[in-house]
Amino acid sequence: MTVVYNRVALIGLGLIASSMFWSIRRGNLANEVVGYAKSKKTRETAKRIGLCDHVSDNLEETVNNADLVVLCIPVGVMSEVVAQIAPYLKAGSTLSDVGSVKKAVIDAVEPLVPANVHFVPAHPLAGTEHSGPESGFSTLFDNRWCILVPTSSSAHRQ
């Protein structure tokens, strides 16, 4: 496959983010994948297993110059995180999420997304009973559906 993104930022490093990283690597879809984790233990685990090219506890550093930012964190904290990262999102970049509910995420997050950033709410229909960075694997999303939800501003950003 061909590189699609120069830099991808994964916010949260659990099963879904870890699987995204391994899948991106397998398909050579990005030149660089960086990750953010609030927990020191998660960051240490991610570094130990080679998850992401760089792992940080700094949101600004993580999203800086990213072409794609994916929120892989609990739905209840997404708006708080987006409020923190919004000023640092690259013009023309895409912000997505992997939350299992969409209306609440759209209502809370969309007003915070800068007009020059594409917001693409998503719900990958994949997962396992395991969690954490060590649980991810590159084929989690193979032959799986991913629901993409248009927002009120989607038509204006085509």
PDB file of N, CA and C in Angstrom, residues 24-64:
ATOM      1  N   ILE A  24      -1.750   0.105  10.684  1.00  0.00           N
ATOM      2  CA  ILE A  24      -1.110   1.178   9.905  1.00  0.00           C
ATOM      3  C   ILE A  24       0.297   0.753   9.502  1.00  0.00           C
ATOM      4  N   ARG A  25       1.022   0.154  10.417  1.00  0.00           N
ATOM      5  CA  ARG A  25       2.375  -0.317  10.124  1.00  0.00           C
ATOM      6  C   ARG A  25       2.350  -1.429   9.070  1.00  0.00           C
ATOM      7  N   ARG A  26       1.458  -2.377   9.246  1.00  0.00           N
ATOM      8  CA  ARG A  26       1.355  -3.498   8.310  1.00  0.00           C
ATOM      9  C   ARG A  26       1.096  -2.999   6.900  1.00  0.00           C
ATOM     10  N   GLY A  27       0.238  -1.980   6.769  1.00  0.00           N
ATOM     11  CA  GLY A  27      -0.112  -1.455   5.455  1.00  0.00           C
ATOM     12  C   GLY A  27       0.760  -0.306   4.985  1.00  0.00           C
ATOM     13  N   ASN A  28       1.751   0.072   5.790  1.00  0.00           N
ATOM     14  CA  ASN A  28       2.625   1.202   5.454  1.00  0.00           C
ATOM     15  C   ASN A  28       1.806   2.439   5.097  1.00  0.00           C
ATOM     16  N   LEU A  29       0.824   2.766   5.938  1.00  0.00           N
ATOM     17  CA  LEU A  29      -0.114   3.849   5.659  1.00  0.00           C
ATOM     18  C   LEU A  29       0.329   5.208   6.190  1.00  0.00           C
ATOM     19  N   ALA A  30       1.353   5.231   7.028  1.00  0.00           N
ATOM     20  CA  ALA A  30       1.828   6.504   7.583  1.00  0.00           C
ATOM     21  C   ALA A  30       3.334   6.449   7.782  1.00  0.00           C
ATOM     22  N   ASN A  31       3.964   7.593   7.616  1.00  0.00           N
ATOM     23  CA  ASN A  31       5.403   7.682   7.867  1.00  0.00           C
ATOM     24  C   ASN A  31       5.718   7.643   9.354  1.00  0.00           C
ATOM     25  N   GLU A  32       4.811   8.211  10.159  1.00  0.00           N
ATOM     26  CA  GLU A  32       5.044   8.290  11.596  1.00  0.00           C
ATOM     27  C   GLU A  32       3.718   8.155  12.334  1.00  0.00           C
ATOM     28  N   VAL A  33       3.731   7.369  13.401  1.00  0.00           N
ATOM     29  CA  VAL A  33       2.553   7.239  14.265  1.00  0.00           C
ATOM     30  C   VAL A  33       3.000   7.556  15.687  1.00  0.00           C
ATOM     31  N   VAL A  34       2.347   8.560  16.263  1.00  0.00           N
ATOM     32  CA  VAL A  34       2.674   8.966  17.625  1.00  0.00           C
ATOM     33  C   VAL A  34       1.470   8.699  18.519  1.00  0.00           C
ATOM     34  N   GLY A  35       1.740   8.462  19.791  1.00  0.00           N
ATOM     35  CA  GLY A  35       0.655   8.144  20.702  1.00  0.00           C
ATOM     36  C   GLY A  35       0.723   8.937  21.988  1.00  0.00           C
ATOM     37  N   TYR A  36      -0.451   9.137  22.575  1.00  0.00           N
ATOM     38  CA  TYR A  36      -0.582   9.824  23.855  1.00  0.00           C
ATOM     39  C   TYR A  36      -1.252   8.882  24.837  1.00  0.00           C
ATOM     40  N   ALA A  37      -0.722   8.826  26.043  1.00  0.00           N
ATOM     41  CA  ALA A  37      -1.375   8.103  27.133  1.00  0.00           C
ATOM     42  C   ALA A  37      -1.193   8.914  28.409  1.00  0.00           C
ATOM     43  N   LYS A  38      -2.262   9.028  29.142  1.00  0.00           N
ATOM     44  CA  LYS A  38      -2.228   9.766  30.409  1.00  0.00           C
ATOM     45  C   LYS A  38      -1.471   8.971  31.473  1.00  0.00           C
ATOM     46  N   SER A  39      -1.654   7.669  31.451  1.00  0.00           N
ATOM     47  CA  SER A  39      -1.069   6.788  32.459  1.00  0.00           C
ATOM     48  C   SER A  39       0.407   6.486  32.169  1.00  0.00           C
ATOM     49  N   LYS A  40       1.233   6.675  33.180  1.00  0.00           N
ATOM     50  CA  LYS A  40       2.662   6.370  33.041  1.00  0.00           C
ATOM     51  C   LYS A  40       2.865   4.888  32.738  1.00  0.00           C
ATOM     52  N   LYS A  41       2.083   4.037  33.381  1.00  0.00           N
ATOM     53  CA  LYS A  41       2.203   2.592  33.156  1.00  0.00           C
ATOM     54  C   LYS A  41       1.894   2.253  31.696  1.00  0.00           C
ATOM     55  N   THR A  42       0.853   2.866  31.141  1.00  0.00           N
ATOM     56  CA  THR A  42       0.504   2.621  29.742  1.00  0.00           C
ATOM     57  C   THR A  42       1.614   3.116  28.823  1.00  0.00           C
ATOM     58  N   ARG A  43       2.156   4.286  29.098  1.00  0.00           N
ATOM     59  CA  ARG A  43       3.262   4.809  28.283  1.00  0.00           C
ATOM     60  C   ARG A  43       4.465   3.879  28.336  1.00  0.00           C
ATOM     61  N   GLU A  44       4.796   3.402  29.520  1.00  0.00           N
ATOM     62  CA  GLU A  44       5.940   2.495  29.663  1.00  0.00           C
ATOM     63  C   GLU A  44       5.703   1.196  28.907  1.00  0.00           C
ATOM     64  N   THR A  45       4.491   0.664  28.999  1.00  0.00           N
ATOM     65  CA  THR A  45       4.164  -0.563  28.268  1.00  0.00           C
ATOM     66  C   THR A  45       4.255  -0.328  26.768  1.00  0.00           C
ATOM     67  N   ALA A  46       3.688   0.777  26.309  1.00  0.00           N
ATOM     68  CA  ALA A  46       3.719   1.097  24.876  1.00  0.00           C
ATOM     69  C   ALA A  46       5.154   1.195  24.371  1.00  0.00           C
ATOM     70  N   LYS A  47       6.001   1.851  25.117  1.00  0.00           N
ATOM     71  CA  LYS A  47       7.408   1.976  24.715  1.00  0.00           C
ATOM     72  C   LYS A  47       8.091   0.617  24.705  1.00  0.00           C
ATOM     73  N   ARG A  48       7.808  -0.196  25.700  1.00  0.00           N
ATOM     74  CA  ARG A  48       8.446  -1.511  25.811  1.00  0.00           C
ATOM     75  C   ARG A  48       8.101  -2.412  24.637  1.00  0.00           C
ATOM     76  N   ILE A  49       6.844  -2.344  24.158  1.00  0.00           N
ATOM     77  CA  ILE A  49       6.422  -3.236  23.072  1.00  0.00           C
ATOM     78  C   ILE A  49       6.585  -2.602  21.687  1.00  0.00           C
ATOM     79  N   GLY A  50       7.127  -1.398  21.638  1.00  0.00           N
ATOM     80  CA  GLY A  50       7.345  -0.744  20.342  1.00  0.00           C
ATOM     81  C   GLY A  50       6.094  -0.171  19.722  1.00  0.00           C
ATOM     82  N   LEU A  51       5.127   0.143  20.564  1.00  0.00           N
ATOM     83  CA  LEU A  51       3.867   0.712  20.088  1.00  0.00           C
ATOM     84  C   LEU A  51       4.063   2.200  19.832  1.00  0.00           C
ATOM     85  N   CYS A  52       3.943   2.604  18.607  1.00  0.00           N
ATOM     86  CA  CYS A  52       4.111   3.985  18.147  1.00  0.00           C
ATOM     87  C   CYS A  52       5.592   4.346  18.009  1.00  0.00           C
ATOM     88  N   ASP A  53       5.827   5.307  17.141  1.00  0.00           N
ATOM     89  CA  ASP A  53       7.187   5.795  16.923  1.00  0.00           C
ATOM     90  C   ASP A  53       7.629   6.689  18.072  1.00  0.00           C
ATOM     91  N   HIS A  54       6.664   7.319  18.707  1.00  0.00           N
ATOM     92  CA  HIS A  54       6.937   8.170  19.869  1.00  0.00           C
ATOM     93  C   HIS A  54       5.703   8.130  20.761  1.00  0.00           C
ATOM     94  N   VAL A  55       5.909   8.035  22.064  1.00  0.00           N
ATOM     95  CA  VAL A  55       4.815   8.022  23.035  1.00  0.00           C
ATOM     96  C   VAL A  55       5.021   9.195  23.985  1.00  0.00           C
ATOM     97  N   SER A  56       3.941   9.921  24.255  1.00  0.00           N
ATOM     98  CA  SER A  56       4.046  11.148  25.045  1.00  0.00           C
ATOM     99  C   SER A  56       2.925  11.257  26.073  1.00  0.00           C
ATOM    100  N   ASP A  57       3.158  12.114  27.053  1.00  0.00           N
ATOM    101  CA  ASP A  57       2.105  12.488  27.999  1.00  0.00           C
ATOM    102  C   ASP A  57       1.694  13.936  27.753  1.00  0.00           C
ATOM    103  N   ASN A  58       2.070  14.466  26.588  1.00  0.00           N
ATOM    104  CA  ASN A  58       1.794  15.853  26.232  1.00  0.00           C
ATOM    105  C   ASN A  58       0.888  15.887  25.004  1.00  0.00           C
ATOM    106  N   LEU A  59      -0.352  16.327  25.190  1.00  0.00           N
ATOM    107  CA  LEU A  59      -1.316  16.340  24.086  1.00  0.00           C
ATOM    108  C   LEU A  59      -0.881  17.251  22.944  1.00  0.00           C
ATOM    109  N   GLU A  60      -0.405  18.443  23.275  1.00  0.00           N
ATOM    110  CA  GLU A  60       0.019  19.392  22.238  1.00  0.00           C
ATOM    111  C   GLU A  60       1.121  18.783  21.372  1.00  0.00           C
ATOM    112  N   GLU A  61       2.108  18.189  22.011  1.00  0.00           N
ATOM    113  CA  GLU A  61       3.220  17.558  21.299  1.00  0.00           C
ATOM    114  C   GLU A  61       2.718  16.415  20.417  1.00  0.00           C
ATOM    115  N   THR A  62       1.769  15.666  20.913  1.00  0.00           N
ATOM    116  CA  THR A  62       1.266  14.509  20.177  1.00  0.00           C
ATOM    117  C   THR A  62       0.524  14.917  18.916  1.00  0.00           C
ATOM    118  N   VAL A  63      -0.331  15.909  18.992  1.00  0.00           N
ATOM    119  CA  VAL A  63      -1.141  16.282  17.821  1.00  0.00           C
ATOM    120  C   VAL A  63      -0.430  17.251  16.888  1.00  0.00           C
ATOM    121  N   ASN A  64       0.669  17.824  17.333  1.00  0.00           N
ATOM    122  CA  ASN A  64       1.388  18.803  16.521  1.00  0.00           C
ATOM    123  C   ASN A  64       1.736  18.236  15.142  1.00  0.00           C
TER     124      ASN A  64
END
